[in-house]
GROMACS .gro file of N, CA and C in nm:
model
  483
    1MET      N    1 -11.818   2.843 -10.094
    1MET     CA    2 -11.798   2.924  -9.979
    1MET      C    3 -11.777   2.834  -9.856
    2ALA      N    4 -11.685   2.877  -9.770
    2ALA     CA    5 -11.653   2.797  -9.654
    2ALA      C    6 -11.761   2.807  -9.550
    3ARG      N    7 -11.776   2.698  -9.482
    3ARG     CA    8 -11.879   2.691  -9.381
    3ARG      C    9 -11.829   2.750  -9.251
    4ARG      N   10 -11.904   2.831  -9.189
    4ARG     CA   11 -11.864   2.896  -9.064
    4ARG      C   12 -11.911   2.814  -8.946
    5ARG      N   13 -11.827   2.819  -8.843
    5ARG     CA   14 -11.865   2.749  -8.720
    5ARG      C   15 -11.969   2.830  -8.646
    6LYS      N   16 -12.051   2.756  -8.583
    6LYS     CA   17 -12.154   2.821  -8.503
    6LYS      C   18 -12.090   2.871  -8.375
    7PRO      N   19 -12.112   2.998  -8.335
    7PRO     CA   20 -12.050   3.049  -8.214
    7PRO      C   21 -12.096   2.970  -8.092
    8LEU      N   22 -11.998   2.954  -7.997
    8LEU     CA   23 -12.030   2.879  -7.876
    8LEU      C   24 -12.124   2.960  -7.787
    9SER      N   25 -12.203   2.886  -7.718
    9SER     CA   26 -12.291   2.952  -7.623
    9SER      C   27 -12.208   2.998  -7.505
   10PRO      N   28 -12.252   3.097  -7.428
   10PRO     CA   29 -12.173   3.142  -7.313
   10PRO      C   30 -12.146   3.031  -7.214
   11GLN      N   31 -12.241   2.937  -7.195
   11GLN     CA   32 -12.216   2.827  -7.101
   11GLN      C   33 -12.106   2.734  -7.153
   12ALA      N   34 -12.106   2.703  -7.283
   12ALA     CA   35 -12.004   2.615  -7.342
   12ALA      C   36 -11.867   2.681  -7.335
   13TRP      N   37 -11.864   2.812  -7.363
   13TRP     CA   38 -11.737   2.884  -7.357
   13TRP      C   39 -11.683   2.885  -7.215
   14LEU      N   40 -11.766   2.910  -7.118
   14LEU     CA   41 -11.727   2.912  -6.978
   14LEU      C   42 -11.681   2.774  -6.933
   15PHE      N   43 -11.751   2.670  -6.978
   15PHE     CA   44 -11.711   2.533  -6.944
   15PHE      C   45 -11.573   2.503  -7.003
   16GLY      N   46 -11.546   2.542  -7.125
   16GLY     CA   47 -11.414   2.521  -7.189
   16GLY      C   48 -11.304   2.595  -7.114
   17LEU      N   49 -11.334   2.719  -7.074
   17LEU     CA   50 -11.237   2.798  -6.999
   17LEU      C   51 -11.206   2.732  -6.866
   18VAL      N   52 -11.310   2.690  -6.792
   18VAL     CA   53 -11.291   2.625  -6.662
   18VAL      C   54 -11.212   2.495  -6.679
   19THR      N   55 -11.243   2.419  -6.780
   19THR     CA   56 -11.172   2.292  -6.805
   19THR      C   57 -11.025   2.318  -6.835
   20THR      N   58 -10.998   2.417  -6.919
   20THR     CA   59 -10.859   2.451  -6.953
   20THR      C   60 -10.783   2.495  -6.829
   21LEU      N   61 -10.844   2.581  -6.748
   21LEU     CA   62 -10.778   2.627  -6.625
   21LEU      C   63 -10.756   2.511  -6.528
   22ALA      N   64 -10.850   2.420  -6.521
   22ALA     CA   65 -10.835   2.303  -6.433
   22ALA      C   66 -10.718   2.216  -6.479
   23ILE      N   67 -10.706   2.196  -6.609
   23ILE     CA   68 -10.595   2.115  -6.662
   23ILE      C   69 -10.462   2.183  -6.634
   24ILE      N   70 -10.458   2.314  -6.654
   24ILE     CA   71 -10.335   2.389  -6.626
   24ILE      C   72 -10.299   2.378  -6.478
   25TYR      N   73 -10.397   2.393  -6.390
   25TYR     CA   74 -10.373   2.387  -6.245
   25TYR      C   75 -10.325   2.247  -6.205
   26ILE      N   76 -10.387   2.145  -6.259
   26ILE     CA   77 -10.349   2.006  -6.224
   26ILE      C   78 -10.208   1.978  -6.273
   27SER      N   79 -10.174   2.020  -6.394
   27SER     CA   80 -10.039   1.994  -6.445
   27SER      C   81  -9.935   2.074  -6.363
   28TYR      N   82  -9.969   2.195  -6.321
   28TYR     CA   83  -9.881   2.274  -6.237
   28TYR      C   84  -9.857   2.203  -6.104
   29GLN      N   85  -9.963   2.153  -6.043
   29GLN     CA   86  -9.950   2.083  -5.915
   29GLN      C   87  -9.866   1.956  -5.931
   30ALA      N   88  -9.883   1.886  -6.043
   30ALA     CA   89  -9.805   1.764  -6.067
   30ALA      C   90  -9.657   1.799  -6.079
   31ARG      N   91  -9.626   1.904  -6.152
   31ARG     CA   92  -9.485   1.945  -6.167
   31ARG      C   93  -9.427   1.986  -6.033
   32VAL      N   94  -9.500   2.061  -5.955
   32VAL     CA   95  -9.452   2.103  -5.824
   32VAL      C   96  -9.428   1.980  -5.736
   33ALA      N   97  -9.519   1.882  -5.742
   33ALA     CA   98  -9.503   1.760  -5.661
   33ALA      C   99  -9.377   1.685  -5.703
   34VAL      N  100  -9.351   1.676  -5.834
   34VAL     CA  101  -9.231   1.607  -5.883
   34VAL      C  102  -9.105   1.679  -5.835
   35ILE      N  103  -9.106   1.811  -5.846
   35ILE     CA  104  -8.989   1.888  -5.803
   35ILE      C  105  -8.967   1.874  -5.652
   36GLN      N  106  -9.075   1.878  -5.574
   36GLN     CA  107  -9.063   1.862  -5.429
   36GLN      C  108  -9.009   1.723  -5.395
   37ASN      N  109  -9.060   1.622  -5.462
   37ASN     CA  110  -9.014   1.486  -5.438
   37ASN      C  111  -8.865   1.474  -5.469
   38PHE      N  112  -8.823   1.531  -5.581
   38PHE     CA  113  -8.682   1.527  -5.618
   38PHE      C  114  -8.597   1.599  -5.513
   39GLY      N  115  -8.643   1.715  -5.469
   39GLY     CA  116  -8.571   1.790  -5.367
   39GLY      C  117  -8.561   1.713  -5.237
   40GLU      N  118  -8.669   1.649  -5.196
   40GLU     CA  119  -8.667   1.570  -5.072
   40GLU      C  120  -8.571   1.453  -5.084
   41GLN      N  121  -8.566   1.390  -5.202
   41GLN     CA  122  -8.472   1.279  -5.222
   41GLN      C  123  -8.328   1.329  -5.211
   42GLN      N  124  -8.300   1.444  -5.271
   42GLN     CA  125  -8.165   1.500  -5.265
   42GLN      C  126  -8.128   1.533  -5.120
   43ILE      N  127  -8.221   1.591  -5.047
   43ILE     CA  128  -8.196   1.623  -4.906
   43ILE      C  129  -8.168   1.496  -4.827
   44ALA      N  130  -8.248   1.391  -4.851
   44ALA     CA  131  -8.229   1.264  -4.780
   44ALA      C  132  -8.091   1.206  -4.812
   45ARG      N  133  -8.051   1.209  -4.939
   45ARG     CA  134  -7.918   1.157  -4.977
   45ARG      C  135  -7.807   1.238  -4.910
   46THR      N  136  -7.824   1.368  -4.908
   46THR     CA  137  -7.723   1.453  -4.847
   46THR      C  138  -7.712   1.426  -4.697
   47GLN      N  139  -7.825   1.408  -4.631
   47GLN     CA  140  -7.822   1.379  -4.488
   47GLN      C  141  -7.757   1.244  -4.461
   48GLU      N  142  -7.784   1.145  -4.546
   48GLU     CA  143  -7.720   1.014  -4.529
   48GLU      C  144  -7.570   1.026  -4.547
   49ALA      N  145  -7.528   1.102  -4.646
   49ALA     CA  146  -7.385   1.120  -4.670
   49ALA      C  147  -7.320   1.191  -4.551
   50MET      N  148  -7.388   1.291  -4.499
   50MET     CA  149  -7.334   1.363  -4.382
   50MET      C  150  -7.323   1.271  -4.262
   51GLN      N  151  -7.421   1.185  -4.243
   51GLN     CA  152  -7.416   1.090  -4.131
   51GLN      C  153  -7.298   0.995  -4.148
   52ARG      N  154  -7.276   0.947  -4.272
   52ARG     CA  155  -7.163   0.857  -4.296
   52ARG      C  156  -7.031   0.928  -4.267
   53ILE      N  157  -7.020   1.052  -4.310
   53ILE     CA  158  -6.898   1.129  -4.286
   53ILE      C  159  -6.877   1.149  -4.136
   54GLN      N  160  -6.984   1.181  -4.064
   54GLN     CA  161  -6.972   1.199  -3.920
   54GLN      C  162  -6.930   1.070  -3.851
   55GLN      N  163  -6.987   0.957  -3.897
   55GLN     CA  164  -6.948   0.828  -3.839
   55GLN      C  165  -6.801   0.800  -3.866
   56GLN      N  166  -6.755   0.830  -3.987
   56GLN     CA  167  -6.614   0.808  -4.019
   56GLN      C  168  -6.525   0.897  -3.932
   57GLN      N  169  -6.566   1.021  -3.912
   57GLN     CA  170  -6.488   1.111  -3.828
   57GLN      C  171  -6.483   1.061  -3.684
   58LEU      N  172  -6.597   1.015  -3.634
   58LEU     CA  173  -6.599   0.960  -3.498
   58LEU      C  174  -6.508   0.839  -3.487
   59GLU      N  175  -6.511   0.753  -3.588
   59GLU     CA  176  -6.426   0.634  -3.588
   59GLU      C  177  -6.279   0.674  -3.590
   60ARG      N  178  -6.245   0.773  -3.670
   60ARG     CA  179  -6.106   0.821  -3.673
   60ARG      C  180  -6.065   0.880  -3.538
   61GLN      N  181  -6.157   0.953  -3.476
   61GLN     CA  182  -6.125   1.008  -3.346
   61GLN      C  183  -6.103   0.898  -3.243
   62ARG      N  184  -6.188   0.795  -3.248
   62ARG     CA  185  -6.172   0.682  -3.156
   62ARG      C  186  -6.037   0.614  -3.178
   63GLN      N  187  -6.001   0.595  -3.306
   63GLN     CA  188  -5.873   0.531  -3.336
   63GLN      C  189  -5.756   0.617  -3.291
   64ALA      N  190  -5.770   0.748  -3.305
   64ALA     CA  191  -5.663   0.838  -3.264
   64ALA      C  192  -5.648   0.837  -3.112
   65GLN      N  193  -5.755   0.815  -3.039
   65GLN     CA  194  -5.749   0.815  -2.894
   65GLN      C  195  -5.694   0.684  -2.839
   66GLN      N  196  -5.702   0.576  -2.919
   66GLN     CA  197  -5.649   0.449  -2.873
   66GLN      C  198  -5.497   0.455  -2.874
   67PRO      N  199  -5.430   0.382  -2.784
   67PRO     CA  200  -5.284   0.383  -2.784
   67PRO      C  201  -5.231   0.324  -2.914
   68VAL      N  202  -5.128   0.385  -2.968
   68VAL     CA  203  -5.072   0.343  -3.095
   68VAL      C  204  -4.964   0.239  -3.069
   69LEU      N  205  -4.966   0.133  -3.149
   69LEU     CA  206  -4.864   0.029  -3.140
   69LEU      C  207  -4.767   0.050  -3.255
   70HIS      N  208  -4.640   0.078  -3.224
   70HIS     CA  209  -4.538   0.099  -3.326
   70HIS      C  210  -4.452  -0.025  -3.338
   71GLN      N  211  -4.447  -0.081  -3.457
   71GLN     CA  212  -4.360  -0.193  -3.488
   71GLN      C  213  -4.369  -0.305  -3.385
   72GLY      N  214  -4.487  -0.334  -3.339
   72GLY     CA  215  -4.507  -0.446  -3.249
   72GLY      C  216  -4.478  -0.414  -3.103
   73TYR      N  217  -4.441  -0.291  -3.072
   73TYR     CA  218  -4.415  -0.255  -2.933
   73TYR      C  219  -4.546  -0.218  -2.866
   74ALA      N  220  -4.559  -0.256  -2.741
   74ALA     CA  221  -4.677  -0.218  -2.664
   74ALA      C  222  -4.662  -0.073  -2.621
   75PRO      N  223  -4.771  -0.003  -2.601
   75PRO     CA  224  -4.760   0.136  -2.554
   75PRO      C  225  -4.692   0.140  -2.418
   76GLN      N  226  -4.610   0.241  -2.400
   76GLN     CA  227  -4.534   0.248  -2.277
   76GLN      C  228  -4.617   0.313  -2.167
   77GLN      N  229  -4.611   0.252  -2.050
   77GLN     CA  230  -4.685   0.301  -1.936
   77GLN      C  231  -4.598   0.390  -1.847
   78ARG      N  232  -4.466   0.377  -1.864
   78ARG     CA  233  -4.374   0.451  -1.778
   78ARG      C  234  -4.271   0.519  -1.867
   79PRO      N  235  -4.205   0.620  -1.816
   79PRO     CA  236  -4.101   0.687  -1.895
   79PRO      C  237  -3.983   0.593  -1.916
   80MET      N  238  -3.913   0.614  -2.025
   80MET     CA  239  -3.798   0.530  -2.056
   80MET      C  240  -3.679   0.569  -1.969
   81SER      N  241  -3.603   0.468  -1.931
   81SER     CA  242  -3.483   0.495  -1.852
   81SER      C  243  -3.373   0.543  -1.946
   82ALA      N  244  -3.266   0.593  -1.890
   82ALA     CA  245  -3.154   0.643  -1.970
   82ALA      C  246  -3.095   0.529  -2.055
   83GLN      N  247  -3.089   0.410  -1.997
   83GLN     CA  248  -3.035   0.295  -2.070
   83GLN      C  249  -3.126   0.260  -2.188
   84GLU      N  250  -3.258   0.261  -2.165
   84GLU     CA  251  -3.352   0.231  -2.272
   84GLU      C  252  -3.345   0.336  -2.383
   85ILE      N  253  -3.329   0.460  -2.345
   85ILE     CA  254  -3.316   0.568  -2.444
   85ILE      C  255  -3.191   0.546  -2.528
   86GLN      N  256  -3.081   0.509  -2.462
   86GLN     CA  257  -2.956   0.484  -2.533
   86GLN      C  258  -2.972   0.366  -2.629
   87LEU      N  259  -3.037   0.259  -2.584
   87LEU     CA  260  -3.059   0.143  -2.671
   87LEU      C  261  -3.145   0.181  -2.792
   88GLU      N  262  -3.247   0.261  -2.768
   88GLU     CA  263  -3.334   0.305  -2.878
   88GLU      C  264  -3.257   0.390  -2.978
   89ARG      N  265  -3.171   0.477  -2.927
   89ARG     CA  266  -3.088   0.560  -3.016
   89ARG      C  267  -2.995   0.474  -3.100
   90GLU      N  268  -2.936   0.372  -3.037
   90GLU     CA  269  -2.847   0.282  -3.110
   90GLU      C  270  -2.923   0.205  -3.217
   91ARG      N  271  -3.044   0.160  -3.182
   91ARG     CA  272  -3.126   0.087  -3.280
   91ARG      C  273  -3.160   0.176  -3.399
   92VAL      N  274  -3.197   0.300  -3.372
   92VAL     CA  275  -3.229   0.394  -3.480
   92VAL      C  276  -3.105   0.422  -3.564
   93ALA      N  277  -2.990   0.437  -3.499
   93ALA     CA  278  -2.866   0.462  -3.572
   93ALA      C  279  -2.831   0.344  -3.661
   94GLN      N  280  -2.852   0.221  -3.611
   94GLN     CA  281  -2.825   0.103  -3.692
   94GLN      C  282  -2.917   0.098  -3.812
   95GLN      N  283  -3.044   0.132  -3.792
   95GLN     CA  284  -3.138   0.134  -3.905
   95GLN      C  285  -3.096   0.237  -4.009
   96LYS      N  286  -3.054   0.355  -3.962
   96LYS     CA  287  -3.009   0.459  -4.056
   96LYS      C  288  -2.887   0.413  -4.133
   97GLU      N  289  -2.795   0.350  -4.064
   97GLU     CA  290  -2.674   0.302  -4.131
   97GLU      C  291  -2.707   0.194  -4.233
   98ALA      N  292  -2.797   0.104  -4.199
   98ALA     CA  293  -2.838   0.000  -4.294
   98ALA      C  294  -2.903   0.063  -4.417
   99MET      N  295  -2.987   0.164  -4.396
   99MET     CA  296  -3.051   0.232  -4.509
   99MET      C  297  -2.946   0.303  -4.595
  100ARG      N  298  -2.847   0.365  -4.531
  100ARG     CA  299  -2.742   0.434  -4.605
  100ARG      C  300  -2.661   0.335  -4.688
  101GLN      N  301  -2.632   0.219  -4.628
  101GLN     CA  302  -2.556   0.117  -4.700
  101GLN      C  303  -2.634   0.063  -4.820
  102ARG      N  304  -2.765   0.041  -4.800
  102ARG     CA  305  -2.847  -0.006  -4.913
  102ARG      C  306  -2.850   0.098  -5.025
  103ALA      N  307  -2.863   0.224  -4.989
  103ALA     CA  308  -2.864   0.330  -5.090
  103ALA      C  309  -2.730   0.337  -5.163
  104GLU      N  310  -2.621   0.321  -5.090
  104GLU     CA  311  -2.488   0.323  -5.152
  104GLU      C  312  -2.471   0.204  -5.246
  105GLN      N  313  -2.517   0.085  -5.204
  105GLN     CA  314  -2.510  -0.032  -5.291
  105GLN      C  315  -2.592  -0.013  -5.418
  106GLU      N  316  -2.709   0.046  -5.402
  106GLU     CA  317  -2.795   0.072  -5.518
  106GLU      C  318  -2.728   0.172  -5.613
  107ARG      N  319  -2.664   0.274  -5.556
  107ARG     CA  320  -2.593   0.372  -5.639
  107ARG      C  321  -2.479   0.306  -5.714
  108GLN      N  322  -2.403   0.221  -5.644
  108GLN     CA  323  -2.292   0.152  -5.708
  108GLN      C  324  -2.343   0.058  -5.818
  109LYS      N  325  -2.453  -0.009  -5.792
  109LYS     CA  326  -2.510  -0.099  -5.893
  109LYS      C  327  -2.554  -0.022  -6.016
  110ASN      N  328  -2.618   0.094  -5.995
  110ASN     CA  329  -2.662   0.176  -6.109
  110ASN      C  330  -2.543   0.227  -6.189
  111GLU      N  331  -2.436   0.268  -6.120
  111GLU     CA  332  -2.316   0.313  -6.191
  111GLU      C  333  -2.254   0.198  -6.270
  112ALA      N  334  -2.250   0.078  -6.209
  112ALA     CA  335  -2.195  -0.038  -6.279
  112ALA      C  336  -2.280  -0.072  -6.401
  113TRP      N  337  -2.412  -0.060  -6.390
  113TRP     CA  338  -2.499  -0.086  -6.506
  113TRP      C  339  -2.471   0.014  -6.617
  114GLU      N  340  -2.451   0.139  -6.581
  114GLU     CA  341  -2.422   0.241  -6.683
  114GLU      C  342  -2.290   0.211  -6.754
  115ARG      N  343  -2.193   0.159  -6.681
  115ARG     CA  344  -2.065   0.120  -6.745
  115ARG      C  345  -2.082  -0.008  -6.826
  116PHE      N  346  -2.167  -0.099  -6.779
  116PHE     CA  347  -2.185  -0.230  -6.841
  116PHE      C  348  -2.262  -0.222  -6.972
  117TYR      N  349  -2.365  -0.140  -6.975
  117TYR     CA  350  -2.452  -0.138  -7.093
  117TYR      C  351  -2.459   0.003  -7.151
  118ALA      N  352  -2.428   0.010  -7.279
  118ALA     CA  353  -2.443   0.136  -7.352
  118ALA      C  354  -2.527   0.104  -7.476
  119PRO      N  355  -2.640   0.169  -7.493
  119PRO     CA  356  -2.724   0.142  -7.609
  119PRO      C  357  -2.654   0.188  -7.737
  120THR      N  358  -2.683   0.119  -7.845
  120THR     CA  359  -2.625   0.156  -7.974
  120THR      C  360  -2.690   0.286  -8.023
  121GLN      N  361  -2.628   0.346  -8.124
  121GLN     CA  362  -2.683   0.469  -8.180
  121GLN      C  363  -2.822   0.445  -8.236
  122ALA      N  364  -2.841   0.331  -8.299
  122ALA     CA  365  -2.972   0.299  -8.357
  122ALA      C  366  -3.078   0.284  -8.249
  123CYS      N  367  -3.037   0.242  -8.129
  123CYS     CA  368  -3.133   0.225  -8.020
  123CYS      C  369  -3.165   0.357  -7.950
  124GLU      N  370  -3.073   0.452  -7.959
  124GLU     CA  371  -3.099   0.581  -7.895
  124GLU      C  372  -3.206   0.660  -7.966
  125ALA      N  373  -3.217   0.640  -8.097
  125ALA     CA  374  -3.321   0.708  -8.176
  125ALA      C  375  -3.380   0.607  -8.274
  126PRO      N  376  -3.461   0.513  -8.224
  126PRO     CA  377  -3.516   0.408  -8.313
  126PRO      C  378  -3.612   0.468  -8.415
  127GLU      N  379  -3.600   0.414  -8.538
  127GLU     CA  380  -3.683   0.468  -8.646
  127GLU      C  381  -3.811   0.387  -8.668
  128SER      N  382  -3.823   0.272  -8.602
  128SER     CA  383  -3.943   0.190  -8.622
  128SER      C  384  -3.972   0.110  -8.496
  129GLN      N  385  -4.091   0.053  -8.494
  129GLN     CA  386  -4.128  -0.031  -8.381
  129GLN      C  387  -4.044  -0.157  -8.378
  130ALA      N  388  -4.007  -0.206  -8.494
  130ALA     CA  389  -3.922  -0.326  -8.500
  130ALA      C  390  -3.788  -0.298  -8.433
  131ARG      N  391  -3.731  -0.179  -8.459
  131ARG     CA  392  -3.604  -0.142  -8.398
  131ARG      C  393  -3.620  -0.129  -8.246
  132VAL      N  394  -3.732  -0.074  -8.201
  132VAL     CA  395  -3.759  -0.062  -8.058
  132VAL      C  396  -3.763  -0.200  -7.994
  133ASP      N  397  -3.830  -0.294  -8.060
  133ASP     CA  398  -3.839  -0.431  -8.008
  133ASP      C  399  -3.701  -0.495  -7.999
  134ILE      N  400  -3.618  -0.477  -8.103
  134ILE     CA  401  -3.483  -0.534  -8.104
  134ILE      C  402  -3.400  -0.474  -7.990
  135CYS      N  403  -3.409  -0.341  -7.975
  135CYS     CA  404  -3.332  -0.274  -7.869
  135CYS      C  405  -3.377  -0.317  -7.730
  136THR      N  406  -3.508  -0.331  -7.713
  136THR     CA  407  -3.561  -0.374  -7.584
  136THR      C  408  -3.513  -0.515  -7.552
  137ALA      N  409  -3.514  -0.604  -7.651
  137ALA     CA  410  -3.468  -0.742  -7.630
  137ALA      C  411  -3.319  -0.743  -7.595
  138ARG      N  412  -3.240  -0.660  -7.664
  138ARG     CA  413  -3.097  -0.652  -7.639
  138ARG      C  414  -3.071  -0.602  -7.496
  139GLU      N  415  -3.143  -0.497  -7.457
  139GLU     CA  416  -3.123  -0.443  -7.323
  139GLU      C  417  -3.164  -0.545  -7.217
  140THR      N  418  -3.272  -0.618  -7.242
  140THR     CA  419  -3.318  -0.720  -7.148
  140THR      C  420  -3.213  -0.830  -7.133
  141ARG      N  421  -3.153  -0.871  -7.246
  141ARG     CA  422  -3.050  -0.975  -7.243
  141ARG      C  423  -2.929  -0.927  -7.162
  142PHE      N  424  -2.887  -0.802  -7.186
  142PHE     CA  425  -2.773  -0.747  -7.113
  142PHE      C  426  -2.806  -0.730  -6.965
  143ARG      N  427  -2.930  -0.688  -6.935
  143ARG     CA  428  -2.971  -0.669  -6.795
  143ARG      C  429  -2.964  -0.803  -6.721
  144LYS      N  430  -3.010  -0.910  -6.787
  144LYS     CA  431  -3.008  -1.042  -6.725
  144LYS      C  432  -2.864  -1.086  -6.698
  145GLU      N  433  -2.778  -1.066  -6.797
  145GLU     CA  434  -2.637  -1.103  -6.779
  145GLU      C  435  -2.574  -1.020  -6.667
  146PHE      N  436  -2.605  -0.891  -6.662
  146PHE     CA  437  -2.551  -0.803  -6.559
  146PHE      C  438  -2.597  -0.849  -6.421
  147GLU      N  439  -2.726  -0.878  -6.406
  147GLU     CA  440  -2.780  -0.920  -6.276
  147GLU      C  441  -2.712  -1.050  -6.229
  148GLN      N  442  -2.689  -1.144  -6.323
  148GLN     CA  443  -2.623  -1.268  -6.286
  148GLN      C  444  -2.481  -1.241  -6.238
  149ARG      N  445  -2.409  -1.158  -6.313
  149ARG     CA  446  -2.271  -1.128  -6.274
  149ARG      C  447  -2.267  -1.049  -6.143
  150TRP      N  448  -2.361  -0.957  -6.126
  150TRP     CA  449  -2.364  -0.876  -6.003
  150TRP      C  450  -2.389  -0.966  -5.882
  151ALA      N  451  -2.485  -1.058  -5.897
  151ALA     CA  452  -2.519  -1.149  -5.787
  151ALA      C  453  -2.401  -1.240  -5.754
  152ALA      N  454  -2.325  -1.280  -5.856
  152ALA     CA  455  -2.212  -1.369  -5.834
  152ALA      C  456  -2.088  -1.292  -5.789
  153GLY      N  457  -2.093  -1.160  -5.794
  153GLY     CA  458  -1.978  -1.079  -5.753
  153GLY      C  459  -1.869  -1.078  -5.859
  154LYS      N  460  -1.902  -1.118  -5.980
  154LYS     CA  461  -1.804  -1.125  -6.088
  154LYS      C  462  -1.832  -1.017  -6.191
  155PHE      N  463  -1.847  -0.898  -6.150
  155PHE     CA  464  -1.883  -0.794  -6.245
  155PHE      C  465  -1.763  -0.760  -6.332
  156SER      N  466  -1.787  -0.767  -6.462
  156SER     CA  467  -1.685  -0.724  -6.560
  156SER      C  468  -1.759  -0.680  -6.685
  157GLN      N  469  -1.688  -0.630  -6.782
  157GLN     CA  470  -1.750  -0.584  -6.905
  157GLN      C  471  -1.808  -0.704  -6.980
  158PRO      N  472  -1.919  -0.687  -7.054
  158PRO     CA  473  -1.979  -0.799  -7.125
  158PRO      C  474  -1.892  -0.844  -7.240
  159SER      N  475  -1.903  -0.971  -7.272
  159SER     CA  476  -1.820  -1.026  -7.378
  159SER      C  477  -1.867  -0.979  -7.515
  160GLY      N  478  -1.997  -0.953  -7.532
  160GLY     CA  479  -2.050  -0.915  -7.663
  160GLY      C  480  -2.064  -0.767  -7.684
  161ALA      N  481  -2.018  -0.682  -7.595
  161ALA     CA  482  -2.040  -0.538  -7.608
  161ALA      C  483  -1.932  -0.472  -7.686
   0.00000   0.00000   0.00000
């Protein structure tokens, strides 16, 4: 027959209950303290981030308020005269024309490259990495020859094409 435990006295039972409640209360307080600490750290980090953002905004505002220097020109203190306005317009027009000419030269060069180099059928749909490597090497060789001829002004069809 199994041995039965002797029932606890009321004082022992009460002491066990008080001890259990004390442990529960202490663990609850510890968890609350950890959560509060974590929350305070998050708040501190957020405030620091907000301060950094505000400082950056203030710095941007200060920079925006400072006179802007365009292409090495000093900020103007007086209105431009009619002659200065005309000179500025001419300078801008020259820059636009130079950009247009560069774009036209680039277009002509691209068209010449398209006439100069035509990939083979095998290169248009390579079946293996080896074929890709061969086609890439061939195109690189033709590109180099094209660039040399273009630079020398002797553009003509390639001898090996």
